[in-house]
XYZ file of C-alpha atoms in Angstrom:
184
model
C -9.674 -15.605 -60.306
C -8.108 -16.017 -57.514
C -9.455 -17.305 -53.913
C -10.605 -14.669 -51.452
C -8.607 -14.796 -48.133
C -10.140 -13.414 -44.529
C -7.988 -11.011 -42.826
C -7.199 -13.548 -40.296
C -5.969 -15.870 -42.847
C -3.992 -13.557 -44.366
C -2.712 -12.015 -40.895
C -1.651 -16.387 -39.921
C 0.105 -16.865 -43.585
C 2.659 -14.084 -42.341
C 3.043 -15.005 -39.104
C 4.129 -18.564 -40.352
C 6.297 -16.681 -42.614
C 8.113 -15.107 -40.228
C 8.447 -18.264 -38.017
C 8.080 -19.109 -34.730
C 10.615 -17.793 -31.457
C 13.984 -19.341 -31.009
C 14.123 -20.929 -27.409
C 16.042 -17.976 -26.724
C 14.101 -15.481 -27.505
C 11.283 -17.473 -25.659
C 13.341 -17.717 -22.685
C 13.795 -14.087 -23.162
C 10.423 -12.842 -23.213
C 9.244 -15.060 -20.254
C 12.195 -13.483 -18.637
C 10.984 -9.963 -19.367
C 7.799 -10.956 -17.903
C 8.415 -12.222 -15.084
C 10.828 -8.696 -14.348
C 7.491 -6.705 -15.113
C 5.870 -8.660 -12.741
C 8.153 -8.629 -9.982
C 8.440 -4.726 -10.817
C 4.849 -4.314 -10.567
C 4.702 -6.386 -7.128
C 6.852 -3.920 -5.665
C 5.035 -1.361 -6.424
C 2.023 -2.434 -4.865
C 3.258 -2.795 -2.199
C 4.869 0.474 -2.106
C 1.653 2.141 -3.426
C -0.458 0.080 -0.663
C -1.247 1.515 2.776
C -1.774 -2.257 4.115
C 0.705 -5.219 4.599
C 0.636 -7.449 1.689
C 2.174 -10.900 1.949
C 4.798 -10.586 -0.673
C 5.478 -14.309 0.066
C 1.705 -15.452 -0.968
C 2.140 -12.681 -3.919
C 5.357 -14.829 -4.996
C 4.147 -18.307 -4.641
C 1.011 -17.573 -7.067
C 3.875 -18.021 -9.611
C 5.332 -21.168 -10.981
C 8.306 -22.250 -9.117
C 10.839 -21.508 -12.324
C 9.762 -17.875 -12.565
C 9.464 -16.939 -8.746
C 13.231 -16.363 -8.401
C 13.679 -13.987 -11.239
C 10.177 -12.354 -10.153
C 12.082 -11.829 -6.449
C 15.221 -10.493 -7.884
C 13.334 -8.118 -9.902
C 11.025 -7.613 -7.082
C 13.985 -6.644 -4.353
C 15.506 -4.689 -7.243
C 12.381 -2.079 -7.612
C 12.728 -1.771 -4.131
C 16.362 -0.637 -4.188
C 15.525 1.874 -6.513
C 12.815 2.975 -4.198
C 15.228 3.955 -1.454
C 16.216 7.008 -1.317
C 16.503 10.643 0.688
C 15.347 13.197 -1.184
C 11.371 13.645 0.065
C 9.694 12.620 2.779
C 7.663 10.293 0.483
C 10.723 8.539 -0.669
C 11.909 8.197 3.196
C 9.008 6.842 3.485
C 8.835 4.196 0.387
C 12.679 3.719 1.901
C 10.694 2.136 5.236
C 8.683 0.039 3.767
C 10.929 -1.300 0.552
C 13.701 -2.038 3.966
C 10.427 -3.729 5.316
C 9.976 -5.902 2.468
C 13.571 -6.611 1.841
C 14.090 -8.203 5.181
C 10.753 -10.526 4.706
C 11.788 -11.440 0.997
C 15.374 -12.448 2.030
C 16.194 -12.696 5.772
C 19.901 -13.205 4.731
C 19.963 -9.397 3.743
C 18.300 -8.401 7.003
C 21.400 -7.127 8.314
C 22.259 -4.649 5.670
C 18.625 -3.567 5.252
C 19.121 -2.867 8.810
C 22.342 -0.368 8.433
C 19.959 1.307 5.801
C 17.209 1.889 8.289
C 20.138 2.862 10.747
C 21.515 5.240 7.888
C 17.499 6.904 7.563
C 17.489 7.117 11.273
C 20.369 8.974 11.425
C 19.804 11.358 8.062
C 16.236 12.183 9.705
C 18.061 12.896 12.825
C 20.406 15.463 11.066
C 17.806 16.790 8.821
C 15.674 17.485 11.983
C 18.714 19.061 13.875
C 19.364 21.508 10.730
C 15.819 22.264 10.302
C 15.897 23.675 13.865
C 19.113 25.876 13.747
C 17.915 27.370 11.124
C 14.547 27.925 12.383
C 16.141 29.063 15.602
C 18.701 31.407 13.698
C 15.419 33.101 11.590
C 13.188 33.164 14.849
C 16.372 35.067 16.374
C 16.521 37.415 13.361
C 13.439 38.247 12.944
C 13.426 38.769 16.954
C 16.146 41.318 16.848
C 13.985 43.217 14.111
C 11.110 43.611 16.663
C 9.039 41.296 14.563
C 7.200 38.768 17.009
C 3.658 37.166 17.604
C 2.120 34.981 15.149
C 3.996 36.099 11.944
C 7.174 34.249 13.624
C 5.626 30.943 14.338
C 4.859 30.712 10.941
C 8.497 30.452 9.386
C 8.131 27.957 5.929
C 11.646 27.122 6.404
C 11.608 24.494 3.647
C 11.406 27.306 1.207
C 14.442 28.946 2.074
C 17.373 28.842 0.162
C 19.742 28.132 2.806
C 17.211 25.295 3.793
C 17.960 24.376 0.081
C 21.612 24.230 0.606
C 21.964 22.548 4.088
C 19.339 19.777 2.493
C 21.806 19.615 -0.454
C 25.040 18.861 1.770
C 23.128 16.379 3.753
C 22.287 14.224 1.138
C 25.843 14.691 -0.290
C 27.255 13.944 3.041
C 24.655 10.495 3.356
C 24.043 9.447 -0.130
C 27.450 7.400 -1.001
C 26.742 5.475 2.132
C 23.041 4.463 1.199
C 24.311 3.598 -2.476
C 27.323 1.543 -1.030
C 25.182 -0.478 1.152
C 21.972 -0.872 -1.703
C 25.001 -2.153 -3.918
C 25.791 -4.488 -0.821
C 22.322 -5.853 -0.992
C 22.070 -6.113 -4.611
C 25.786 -8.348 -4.778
């Protein structure tokens, strides 16, 4: 008969069948683990209502692996900015925040992106209030006043829906132009 063999055993015979991983594939996978983590890192801090130091963050990391963990790092931020909701204006702030302290060379264009929010917030603000002045003066000429007119949900209009819509079609190939400047 012949020799019982644990699972383990069994389970190590076909890994050594299979072999070992190529220096490539090694390089690879370390790779892929070091994007996770910078991916991760940025999310923290875009999850995290306090200042973290992304520089401490980065140096808990072997020297070889900190630069692809920064690159994915600044990466997961660009993908963070964006216009559509107040939360992503929002994450926009504070992945522009940690831009400028990951790589002071790309403090200038992180700048023209908070310039660019400033002025899409300023436009978006400007909109909200013809329109809210244009309903007010509506609803005003139908002899409808008093509470009931201070309560206008003008973010759930569709002409809200529409002037939103052109903004960010009038702002987004800007913000993508520069994120691609900060990425090259």
């Amino acid at each position: 008969m012949g020799e019982l063999k644990s699972a383990w055993e069994i389970a190590q015979e076909r890994a050594n069948r299979l072999g070992r991983l190529s220096p490539e594939e090694k390089d690879q996978q370390e790779r892929q683990e070091c994007r996770q983590i910078g991916q991760a890192l940025a999310q923290k801090w875009l999850d995290s209502y306090q200042q973290l130091d992304m520089a401490a963050e980065l140096n808990n990391h072997e020297e070889t692996k900190r630069k692809i963990i920064k690159q994915a790092l600044i990466e997961r931020l660009l993908e963070a900015i964006e216009l559509t909701t107040s939360q992503g204006i929002s994450n926009t702030k504070r992945a522009i925040e940690a831009i400028s302290s990951l790589e002071p060379q790309l403090q200038p264009k992180a700048e023209e992106i908070s310039q660019l929010v400033q002025e899409y917030e300023g436009a978006e603000q400007k909109t909200r209030q013809e329109l809210e002045s244009s309903y007010k003066q509506t609803l005003h000429q139908l002899r409808i006043s008093g509470t009931a007119v201070d309560a206008i949900n003008i973010e759930a209009t569709h002409e809200w829906q529409l002037a939103r819509q052109r903004l960010l079609e009038t702002f987004a190939p800007e913000l993508n132009a520069l994120k691609q400047a900060l990425i090259s």
